[in-house]
Coordinates of C-alpha atoms (C1' of nucleotides) in Angstrom, one line a residue:
Chain A
M1 CA 49.6 99.1 20.5
A2 CA 53.2 99.7 20.0
G3 CA 53.0 98.1 16.6
M4 CA 56.0 98.5 14.3
E5 CA 55.4 102.2 13.5
P6 CA 58.3 104.2 14.1
S7 CA 58.4 107.2 16.7
R8 CA 54.5 107.3 17.1
N9 CA 54.5 109.3 20.1
L10 CA 57.2 111.8 19.4
V11 CA 55.8 115.4 18.8
P12 CA 54.5 115.1 15.1
P13 CA 57.4 116.1 13.0
K14 CA 57.5 118.8 10.3
E15 CA 56.3 117.3 6.8
G16 CA 58.6 114.6 5.3
A17 CA 61.3 114.8 8.2
L18 CA 61.1 111.3 9.1
P19 CA 61.2 108.6 6.5
P20 CA 58.1 106.6 5.6
I21 CA 58.9 103.1 7.0
Q22 CA 58.2 100.4 4.5
P23 CA 58.4 97.1 6.5
D24 CA 58.4 94.7 3.5
A25 CA 61.3 96.5 1.8
L26 CA 64.5 94.5 2.5
R27 CA 66.7 96.6 0.6
S28 CA 67.4 100.1 1.9
A29 CA 68.8 102.9 -0.5
C30 CA 70.9 105.7 0.9
S31 CA 70.2 107.7 -2.5
N32 CA 66.4 107.9 -1.6
C33 CA 66.8 108.1 2.4
T34 CA 65.7 111.3 3.9
L35 CA 67.9 111.1 6.7
R36 CA 71.0 111.1 4.3
E37 CA 71.8 114.4 5.3
L38 CA 72.2 113.5 8.8
C39 CA 73.7 110.1 8.3
L40 CA 76.8 108.6 7.0
P41 CA 76.4 110.0 3.8
V42 CA 76.7 113.5 4.3
G43 CA 78.3 115.3 1.6
L44 CA 78.4 112.5 -0.9
S45 CA 77.9 112.9 -4.5
P46 CA 75.2 111.2 -6.6
E47 CA 77.6 108.8 -8.0
D48 CA 79.2 107.9 -4.5
L49 CA 76.0 107.4 -3.0
E50 CA 75.1 104.8 -5.6
H51 CA 78.3 103.0 -4.6
L52 CA 77.4 103.3 -1.0
D53 CA 73.9 101.8 -1.8
R54 CA 75.8 98.6 -3.1
V55 CA 77.2 98.0 0.5
I56 CA 74.3 99.0 2.5
S57 CA 72.0 96.2 1.2
K58 CA 70.5 95.2 4.1
R59 CA 68.0 96.3 7.1
R60 CA 67.1 94.9 10.1
M61 CA 64.0 95.4 12.2
L62 CA 64.0 95.3 16.2
R63 CA 61.2 94.8 18.6
R64 CA 61.3 96.7 21.8
G65 CA 63.7 95.3 24.2
E66 CA 65.4 93.3 21.5
A67 CA 69.4 93.2 21.1
L68 CA 71.1 94.6 17.8
F69 CA 74.2 93.3 19.2
R70 CA 75.5 92.3 22.8
A71 CA 79.3 92.5 24.2
G72 CA 81.3 89.9 22.9
D73 CA 79.5 89.4 19.6
R74 CA 81.8 89.3 16.8
F75 CA 82.0 92.6 15.2
E76 CA 81.0 92.6 11.6
A77 CA 78.8 95.9 10.7
L78 CA 78.0 99.1 11.6
Y79 CA 74.6 99.9 12.2
A80 CA 72.5 103.6 10.9
V81 CA 69.2 103.6 12.9
R82 CA 66.3 104.4 10.5
S83 CA 63.6 104.6 12.9
G84 CA 63.1 104.1 16.7
F85 CA 65.4 104.9 19.7
L86 CA 68.1 102.5 20.8
K87 CA 70.5 102.6 23.9
T88 CA 74.3 101.3 24.5
T89 CA 75.1 99.7 27.9
V90 CA 78.6 98.6 29.2
S91 CA 78.7 96.0 32.0
K92 CA 81.1 94.6 34.5
E93 CA 81.1 90.8 34.9
D94 CA 78.9 91.2 38.1
G95 CA 76.3 92.2 36.0
R96 CA 76.0 95.9 37.0
E97 CA 75.5 97.8 33.9
Q98 CA 75.4 101.6 32.5
V99 CA 73.9 103.4 29.7
T100 CA 76.5 104.6 27.7
G101 CA 74.4 106.3 25.1
F102 CA 70.7 106.8 23.3
Q103 CA 70.7 106.7 19.8
M104 CA 68.2 108.2 17.2
S105 CA 67.6 108.2 13.6
G106 CA 70.9 108.8 11.4
E107 CA 73.1 107.7 13.9
I108 CA 75.7 105.2 13.9
L109 CA 76.3 102.1 16.1
G110 CA 78.8 99.7 16.5
L111 CA 82.0 101.7 16.2
D112 CA 83.2 100.2 19.5
G113 CA 83.7 96.6 17.9
I114 CA 86.5 97.9 15.2
G115 CA 89.3 98.0 17.8
S116 CA 89.2 94.4 19.0
A117 CA 86.8 92.7 16.3
Q118 CA 84.3 92.2 19.0
H119 CA 81.7 94.3 20.4
T120 CA 82.2 95.8 23.8
C121 CA 78.8 96.8 24.8
D122 CA 75.1 96.0 24.2
A123 CA 73.0 97.7 21.9
I124 CA 69.2 97.4 22.9
A125 CA 66.0 98.8 21.0
I126 CA 64.0 100.9 23.6
E127 CA 61.5 100.9 21.1
D128 CA 60.5 99.2 18.2
A129 CA 63.3 100.2 15.8
S130 CA 65.0 99.7 12.2
V131 CA 68.7 100.0 11.3
C132 CA 70.5 99.7 8.3
V133 CA 73.2 97.1 8.3
I134 CA 76.6 98.1 7.1
P135 CA 79.1 95.4 6.4
F136 CA 82.7 97.0 7.7
E137 CA 84.8 95.3 5.5
E138 CA 83.0 96.5 2.6
L139 CA 82.6 99.8 4.1
E140 CA 86.6 100.1 4.5
R141 CA 87.2 98.7 0.8
L142 CA 84.6 101.3 -0.6
S143 CA 86.1 104.1 1.6
R144 CA 89.6 103.5 0.2
E145 CA 88.2 104.3 -3.1
V146 CA 85.7 107.2 -2.3
G147 CA 87.7 109.8 -0.4
E148 CA 84.7 111.7 0.7
L149 CA 83.4 108.6 2.3
Q150 CA 86.2 107.9 3.9
R151 CA 86.5 111.6 5.7
Q152 CA 82.8 111.0 6.3
L153 CA 83.6 107.9 8.4
H154 CA 86.5 109.5 10.3
K155 CA 84.3 112.3 11.2
V156 CA 81.6 110.3 12.5
M157 CA 84.2 108.6 14.7
S158 CA 85.8 111.7 15.8
R159 CA 82.4 113.1 17.1
E160 CA 81.7 110.2 18.7
I161 CA 84.9 110.8 21.0
V162 CA 84.0 114.1 21.4
R163 CA 80.4 113.3 22.6
D164 CA 82.1 111.0 25.2
Q165 CA 84.2 113.7 26.4
G166 CA 81.4 115.8 26.9
V167 CA 79.7 112.9 28.9
M168 CA 82.8 112.7 30.8
F169 CA 82.6 116.5 31.7
L170 CA 79.2 115.8 32.7
L171 CA 79.8 113.1 34.8
G172 CA 82.7 114.7 36.3
S173 CA 81.7 117.9 37.2
M174 CA 77.8 118.7 37.0
R175 CA 75.2 118.5 39.9
A176 CA 72.2 116.2 39.1
E177 CA 69.9 119.1 38.0
Q178 CA 72.6 120.3 35.7
R179 CA 72.9 116.8 34.4
V180 CA 69.3 116.7 33.8
A181 CA 69.3 120.1 31.9
A182 CA 71.9 119.1 29.6
F183 CA 70.4 115.8 29.0
L184 CA 67.3 117.3 27.8
L185 CA 69.0 120.0 25.8
N186 CA 71.0 117.6 24.0
L187 CA 68.0 115.8 23.4
T188 CA 66.2 118.3 22.1
K189 CA 69.2 119.5 19.7
R190 CA 69.2 116.2 18.3
L191 CA 65.4 115.9 17.7
K192 CA 65.3 119.5 15.9
A193 CA 67.6 118.5 13.6
R194 CA 65.2 115.7 12.4
G195 CA 62.7 118.2 12.2
Y196 CA 60.8 118.0 15.8
S197 CA 59.9 120.7 17.9
S198 CA 62.6 121.8 20.2
S199 CA 60.6 122.9 22.8
A200 CA 58.5 119.8 23.7
L201 CA 59.3 115.9 23.4
V202 CA 58.4 112.2 24.7
L203 CA 61.1 110.4 26.2
R204 CA 61.7 107.1 24.8
M205 CA 63.5 105.9 28.1
S206 CA 62.5 105.4 31.6
R207 CA 63.7 107.1 34.7
E208 CA 66.2 104.7 35.4
E209 CA 67.9 104.6 31.9
I210 CA 68.0 108.2 32.1
G211 CA 69.6 107.9 35.5
S212 CA 72.1 105.0 34.7
Y213 CA 73.2 107.6 31.4
L214 CA 73.7 110.5 33.9
G215 CA 75.2 108.6 36.8
L216 CA 72.2 109.4 39.0
K217 CA 69.5 106.9 40.8
L218 CA 66.1 107.2 39.2
E219 CA 64.6 108.9 42.4
T220 CA 67.2 111.6 41.9
V221 CA 66.0 111.8 38.2
S222 CA 62.6 112.4 39.0
R223 CA 63.2 114.9 41.8
A224 CA 65.2 117.0 39.3
F225 CA 62.4 116.9 36.8
S226 CA 60.1 117.9 39.9
K227 CA 62.5 120.7 40.8
L228 CA 62.5 122.2 37.1
Q229 CA 58.7 121.9 37.1
Q230 CA 58.6 123.9 40.3
E231 CA 60.7 126.5 38.9
G232 CA 58.7 126.8 36.0
I233 CA 61.3 125.7 33.6
L234 CA 59.7 122.5 32.8
A235 CA 56.1 121.0 32.5
V236 CA 56.5 117.1 32.9
R237 CA 53.9 115.0 32.5
Q238 CA 55.4 111.4 32.9
R239 CA 57.4 110.9 29.8
E240 CA 56.2 114.2 28.3
I241 CA 58.1 117.0 28.7
E242 CA 57.6 120.7 27.7
I243 CA 60.4 123.3 28.0
L244 CA 58.8 126.2 29.2
R245 CA 62.1 128.4 29.6
S246 CA 64.8 126.8 27.6
E247 CA 67.4 130.0 28.1
A248 CA 66.9 129.1 32.0
L249 CA 67.3 125.4 31.1
G250 CA 70.8 126.4 29.4
A251 CA 71.7 128.5 32.1
L252 CA 71.8 126.1 34.3
A253 CA 73.4 123.8 32.4
N254 CA 76.1 125.9 31.5
E255 CA 76.8 126.3 35.4
Chain B
M1 CA 117.2 119.3 37.0
A2 CA 114.0 118.3 35.0
G3 CA 116.0 119.1 32.0
M4 CA 114.8 117.5 28.7
E5 CA 115.4 113.9 29.6
P6 CA 112.6 111.6 28.8
S7 CA 110.8 109.4 31.8
R8 CA 113.5 110.0 34.5
N9 CA 111.8 109.3 37.2
L10 CA 109.9 106.3 36.1
V11 CA 110.9 102.9 37.3
P12 CA 113.8 101.7 35.4
P13 CA 112.5 100.3 32.3
K14 CA 113.9 96.8 30.9
E15 CA 116.7 97.1 28.1
G16 CA 115.9 98.8 25.5
A17 CA 112.3 99.1 26.1
L18 CA 111.8 102.9 25.9
P19 CA 113.8 104.9 22.9
P20 CA 116.7 106.7 23.3
I21 CA 116.1 110.2 22.4
Q22 CA 118.0 112.2 20.0
P23 CA 117.2 115.7 20.8
D24 CA 118.9 117.2 17.6
A25 CA 117.1 114.6 15.0
L26 CA 114.2 116.6 13.5
R27 CA 113.0 113.5 11.4
S28 CA 111.8 110.5 13.1
A29 CA 111.3 107.3 11.6
C30 CA 108.5 104.6 12.4
S31 CA 110.8 102.1 10.7
N32 CA 113.5 102.5 13.6
C33 CA 111.1 103.5 16.3
T34 CA 111.1 101.3 19.5
L35 CA 107.6 102.2 20.0
R36 CA 106.4 100.7 16.6
E37 CA 104.7 97.8 18.1
L38 CA 102.6 99.9 20.7
C39 CA 101.8 103.0 18.1
L40 CA 100.0 103.6 15.1
P41 CA 102.6 101.3 12.7
V42 CA 101.5 98.2 14.5
G43 CA 101.3 95.3 11.9
L44 CA 102.4 97.1 9.1
S45 CA 105.0 95.4 6.5
P46 CA 108.6 97.0 6.2
E47 CA 107.4 98.6 2.9
D48 CA 104.2 100.1 4.2
L49 CA 106.4 101.5 6.9
E50 CA 108.6 103.1 4.5
H51 CA 105.6 105.1 3.1
L52 CA 104.7 105.9 6.6
D53 CA 108.0 107.3 7.2
R54 CA 107.4 109.7 4.1
V55 CA 104.5 111.0 5.9
I56 CA 105.3 111.6 9.7
S57 CA 108.5 113.7 9.0
K58 CA 108.3 116.0 11.9
R59 CA 108.7 116.0 15.6
R60 CA 107.8 118.5 18.1
M61 CA 109.3 119.0 21.7
L62 CA 107.3 120.2 24.5
R63 CA 108.3 121.5 27.7
R64 CA 106.3 120.7 31.0
G65 CA 103.4 122.8 31.0
E66 CA 103.3 123.8 27.3
A67 CA 100.3 122.9 25.1
L68 CA 100.7 120.8 22.2
F69 CA 97.3 122.3 20.9
R70 CA 94.2 123.9 22.3
A71 CA 90.7 124.1 22.0
G72 CA 89.9 125.7 19.1
D73 CA 93.1 125.4 17.2
R74 CA 92.5 124.5 13.5
F75 CA 92.8 120.5 13.2
E76 CA 96.1 119.6 11.0
A77 CA 97.5 116.6 12.4
L78 CA 97.5 113.7 14.7
Y79 CA 100.3 113.5 17.2
A80 CA 101.9 110.3 18.5
V81 CA 103.7 110.6 21.8
R82 CA 107.3 109.4 21.7
S83 CA 108.3 110.3 25.3
G84 CA 107.0 112.2 28.4
F85 CA 103.3 112.5 29.5
L86 CA 100.6 114.8 28.3
K87 CA 97.1 115.5 29.3
T88 CA 93.8 116.5 27.4
T89 CA 91.5 118.9 29.2
V90 CA 88.1 120.1 28.2
S91 CA 86.5 123.3 29.3
K92 CA 83.5 125.4 29.6
E93 CA 83.5 128.9 28.8
D94 CA 83.5 130.0 32.3
G95 CA 87.3 128.4 32.9
R96 CA 86.1 125.2 34.7
E97 CA 87.9 122.5 33.1
Q98 CA 88.3 118.6 33.5
V99 CA 90.8 116.1 32.5
T100 CA 89.7 113.7 29.9
G101 CA 92.9 111.5 29.8
F102 CA 96.6 111.0 30.5
Q103 CA 98.8 110.0 27.1
M104 CA 102.2 108.1 27.3
S105 CA 104.5 107.2 24.8
G106 CA 103.0 105.3 21.3
E107 CA 99.8 106.9 22.2
I108 CA 97.7 109.1 19.6
L109 CA 96.4 112.6 20.4
G110 CA 94.4 114.8 18.2
L111 CA 91.5 112.5 17.3
D112 CA 89.0 114.9 18.5
G113 CA 89.6 117.3 16.0
I114 CA 88.6 115.4 13.0
G115 CA 85.0 115.8 13.3
S116 CA 84.9 119.7 13.5
A117 CA 88.5 120.6 11.8
Q118 CA 89.0 122.2 15.0
H119 CA 90.3 120.7 18.2
T120 CA 87.8 120.4 21.0
C121 CA 90.2 119.9 23.8
D122 CA 93.5 121.3 25.0
A123 CA 96.5 119.0 25.2
I124 CA 99.2 119.9 27.2
A125 CA 102.5 118.4 28.5
I126 CA 102.7 117.4 32.2
E127 CA 106.2 116.9 31.9
D128 CA 108.8 117.7 29.0
A129 CA 107.9 115.3 25.9
S130 CA 108.3 114.6 22.5
V131 CA 105.8 113.9 19.9
C132 CA 105.6 112.6 16.3
V133 CA 103.4 115.0 14.1
I134 CA 101.2 113.1 11.4
P135 CA 99.7 115.3 9.2
F136 CA 96.4 114.1 8.8
E137 CA 95.3 114.7 5.0
E138 CA 98.4 113.1 4.0
L139 CA 97.8 110.0 6.6
E140 CA 94.2 109.8 5.2
R141 CA 95.6 109.9 1.5
L142 CA 98.1 107.0 2.2
S143 CA 95.4 105.1 4.2
R144 CA 93.5 104.9 1.2
E145 CA 96.6 103.2 -0.6
V146 CA 97.5 100.9 2.3
G147 CA 94.8 99.0 3.8
E148 CA 96.7 98.1 6.8
L149 CA 97.3 101.5 7.5
Q150 CA 93.4 102.2 7.3
R151 CA 92.5 99.5 9.5
Q152 CA 95.2 100.6 12.1
L153 CA 93.7 104.1 12.2
H154 CA 90.2 102.7 12.5
K155 CA 91.5 100.4 15.3
V156 CA 93.0 103.4 16.9
M157 CA 89.7 105.6 16.9
S158 CA 87.7 102.5 17.9
R159 CA 90.0 101.9 20.8
E160 CA 89.7 105.6 22.1
I161 CA 85.8 105.1 22.1
V162 CA 86.1 102.0 24.2
R163 CA 88.5 103.9 26.6
D164 CA 85.9 106.4 27.1
Q165 CA 83.2 103.8 27.7
G166 CA 85.2 103.0 30.7
V167 CA 85.7 106.2 32.0
M168 CA 82.1 106.9 31.8
F169 CA 81.4 103.7 33.6
L170 CA 83.8 104.7 36.2
L171 CA 82.4 108.1 36.8
G172 CA 78.9 107.0 36.8
S173 CA 79.2 103.8 39.0
M174 CA 82.2 103.7 40.9
R175 CA 83.0 105.1 44.5
A176 CA 86.2 107.0 45.1
E177 CA 88.5 104.6 46.3
Q178 CA 87.4 102.3 43.6
R179 CA 88.1 105.0 41.0
V180 CA 91.7 105.3 42.1
A181 CA 92.1 101.6 42.2
A182 CA 91.0 101.3 38.6
F183 CA 93.3 104.5 37.7
L184 CA 96.4 102.6 39.2
L185 CA 95.6 99.7 37.3
N186 CA 95.1 101.0 34.2
L187 CA 98.5 103.3 34.6
T188 CA 100.5 100.3 35.5
K189 CA 99.0 98.0 32.7
R190 CA 100.1 100.5 30.0
L191 CA 103.4 101.0 32.0
K192 CA 103.8 97.6 31.5
A193 CA 103.2 97.3 28.0
R194 CA 106.3 99.5 27.6
G195 CA 108.5 97.6 29.7
Y196 CA 108.3 99.1 33.1
S197 CA 107.5 97.7 36.3
S198 CA 103.9 96.6 37.1
S199 CA 104.2 97.1 40.8
A200 CA 105.8 100.5 41.1
L201 CA 105.5 103.9 39.5
V202 CA 105.8 107.3 39.5
L203 CA 102.9 109.3 38.8
R204 CA 103.8 112.2 36.5
M205 CA 100.5 114.3 37.6
S206 CA 99.3 116.1 40.8
R207 CA 96.5 115.1 43.2
E208 CA 94.7 117.9 41.8
E209 CA 94.9 116.3 38.0
I210 CA 94.2 113.0 39.2
G211 CA 91.1 114.2 40.8
S212 CA 90.0 116.2 38.3
Y213 CA 90.2 113.1 35.5
L214 CA 88.3 110.8 38.3
G215 CA 85.6 113.4 39.1
L216 CA 87.0 113.6 42.5
K217 CA 88.7 116.4 44.6
L218 CA 92.4 116.4 45.5
E219 CA 91.5 115.9 48.9
T220 CA 89.6 112.7 48.6
V221 CA 92.2 111.3 46.0
S222 CA 94.9 111.9 48.9
R223 CA 92.5 110.1 51.6
A224 CA 91.9 107.3 49.1
F225 CA 95.5 106.9 48.7
S226 CA 95.9 107.0 52.5
K227 CA 93.2 104.2 52.9
L228 CA 94.9 102.1 50.4
Q229 CA 98.4 102.3 52.4
Q230 CA 96.3 101.9 55.6
E231 CA 95.0 98.8 54.3
G232 CA 98.5 97.5 53.1
I233 CA 97.6 97.7 49.6
L234 CA 99.8 100.5 48.5
A235 CA 103.0 102.2 49.5
V236 CA 102.5 105.8 48.9
R237 CA 105.5 108.3 49.4
Q238 CA 104.5 111.5 47.7
R239 CA 104.3 110.6 43.9
E240 CA 106.2 107.2 44.3
I241 CA 103.4 104.6 44.3
E242 CA 104.4 100.9 45.1
I243 CA 101.3 98.1 44.8
L244 CA 101.8 95.8 47.4
R245 CA 98.7 93.7 46.6
S246 CA 97.9 93.9 43.4
E247 CA 94.9 91.2 43.6
A248 CA 93.4 93.2 46.5
L249 CA 93.5 96.2 44.2
G250 CA 92.1 94.6 41.5
A251 CA 89.1 93.2 43.7
L252 CA 88.3 96.7 44.9
A253 CA 88.3 97.9 41.4
N254 CA 86.0 95.1 40.0
E255 CA 83.2 95.8 42.9
Chain C
dC1 C1' 38.2 95.8 39.1
dG2 C1' 42.5 94.9 40.5
dC3 C1' 46.8 94.4 39.3
dG4 C1' 51.9 95.7 38.1
dA5 C1' 55.3 98.7 36.1
dG6 C1' 57.0 102.8 36.4
dC7 C1' 56.8 107.6 38.9
dT8 C1' 56.7 110.7 42.8
dT9 C1' 57.5 112.1 47.3
dG10 C1' 59.3 111.6 52.0
dA11 C1' 62.7 110.5 55.7
dT12 C1' 67.3 109.2 56.8
dG13 C1' 72.3 108.1 56.4
dC14 C1' 76.4 108.1 54.2
dC15 C1' 80.0 109.4 51.1
dG16 C1' 82.8 113.1 49.4
dA17 C1' 82.8 118.3 49.1
dT18 C1' 84.4 122.3 51.5
dC19 C1' 86.9 124.8 54.9
dA20 C1' 91.1 124.9 57.3
dA21 C1' 95.5 123.8 59.5
dT22 C1' 99.7 121.5 59.2
dG23 C1' 103.3 119.2 57.1
dC24 C1' 107.1 118.3 53.6
dA25 C1' 110.1 119.4 49.6
dT26 C1' 112.1 122.7 46.7
dG27 C1' 113.8 127.0 45.7
dT28 C1' 115.4 132.2 46.5
dG29 C1' 117.5 135.9 48.4
dG30 C1' 120.1 137.9 52.4
Chain D
dC1 C1' 123.6 128.5 56.0
dC2 C1' 119.2 130.3 57.5
dA3 C1' 114.8 132.6 57.1
dC4 C1' 111.3 132.3 54.3
dA5 C1' 108.0 131.8 50.1
dT6 C1' 105.9 128.5 47.4
dG7 C1' 103.4 124.7 45.7
dC8 C1' 101.9 120.2 46.7
dA9 C1' 100.3 116.7 49.6
dT10 C1' 98.2 115.2 54.0
dT11 C1' 94.7 115.2 57.9
dG12 C1' 90.8 116.8 60.7
dA13 C1' 85.9 119.0 61.1
dT14 C1' 81.9 120.2 59.1
dC15 C1' 78.0 120.4 55.5
dG16 C1' 75.5 119.0 51.6
dG17 C1' 73.7 116.4 47.8
dC18 C1' 72.6 112.4 46.6
dA19 C1' 71.7 107.2 47.6
dT20 C1' 69.1 104.5 50.1
dC21 C1' 65.0 102.7 52.2
dA22 C1' 60.0 102.9 52.1
dA23 C1' 55.2 104.3 51.1
dG24 C1' 51.8 106.0 47.8
dC25 C1' 50.1 107.3 43.2
dT26 C1' 49.3 107.1 38.0
dC27 C1' 48.3 104.8 34.2
dG28 C1' 47.6 100.8 31.0
dC29 C1' 46.2 96.5 30.9
dG30 C1' 44.6 91.6 31.6

DNA sequence: CGCGAGCTTGATGCCGATCAATGCATGTGG
DNA sequence: CCACATGCATTGATCGGCATCAAGCTCGCG
């Protein structure tokens, strides 16, 4: 039932908002990709795009639960999500682990590996997914020639740092309900940029994964959802969430 | 009493471990800098170092409490700490703020600004400090020519991302005492790399700043120090900390 | 139909926040 | 030099939010 279709159970996107998947095509092409305005190629000229196409030659399909890379793996490439959802997790020796992020189409994974030539976290598909493989040595070489690409890569890395700062703030200073509110707002913002509704969504991750990301136990996440529903801010039916009063959600998250 | 001397009340470094300060010199030179093995220039050849010297032409002195940059400031440069300590903080509109990091000599500040051309956090000197100014446009240009520099810049950014993942783990899954233990171990590790003792240190930040960084209240930080002292793991006298049983501290932080 | 994974809901307990008082070091003016 | 103010740290008492433990519940699926 799950099959390999992308993003099936998200709220239907506007026309053409998501790329059609061609499971057979082994070559990707940034030039034609409908994600190019959200992904690494933002702002590249058509000629530069062609150069990039030559570097990003491979794709990789992942079944739900499969790892794109694991901590300790040799770092060789960055990955751009084409379809599906992934999570990244860090873990201590003793096995305790924590989700550090969820990635959707157009977002880049693997930046953690550059510093030490090894990945420092696991990247796992939380639904069937497809990613573009971006061999890093070649990307570095090309970005030495294409200033705009260099700039774009730097921006992607910088934004990741800023995102992490936001999560640190959330983990350090917000209460459970606020964290959940902020999480939902962040998700809908990113989904909206991809053509999805900003008031309804289907969560691709379990309560436990959300809790792990937000520094909460799954029961607490569940209670927060229930509370927000009681207050008339959300309508929650399992993983389907409807945001009834987004201004109230925003107000909550901002204090 | 405080004056402009660097790092006065840290445990005395081994010979030559910290750079002498020449308050009058307006030019810095990576080629001669004793921090070059900890800072951006790691691994650069003498010739490449000379190129870098041409880009990093200015220094800036900061008094305790002074801001290097603030959220919203136009992003123009990265900064490398020469001496002294800084902190970075993010804040919400309502004024609540949280410390996201402490930076010591050889560490780079300002990476947050690349993505949006504006800084997204404040960087404040928590003691008199001196930084090298690295104009970013010029750094980007030079790193297009010098592959080793490009690589080094990417590493610095990637390590910042990994560092943040570690903090997220700490904030999401560790208890108060563990957080304090991990904090101390992290500080001593970095100080050791700079030639200081790994078993004694003087904190440059207040209990409140530590708490803000660790997602705790200052009273909780204080209690954690007291507890660790009772247990014979630390000797605490105000901001002077001596680590008596570092293996116990490590064991605590790792579970 | 019955099983199991994931979600919800309730009862209880603990860790850390909060409120409050005291201690300690440094600085200032009389 | 003392009296006093100020900023920071310690310690105690109390409170509240979230974790923990423990049932039920829902839904998809063999």
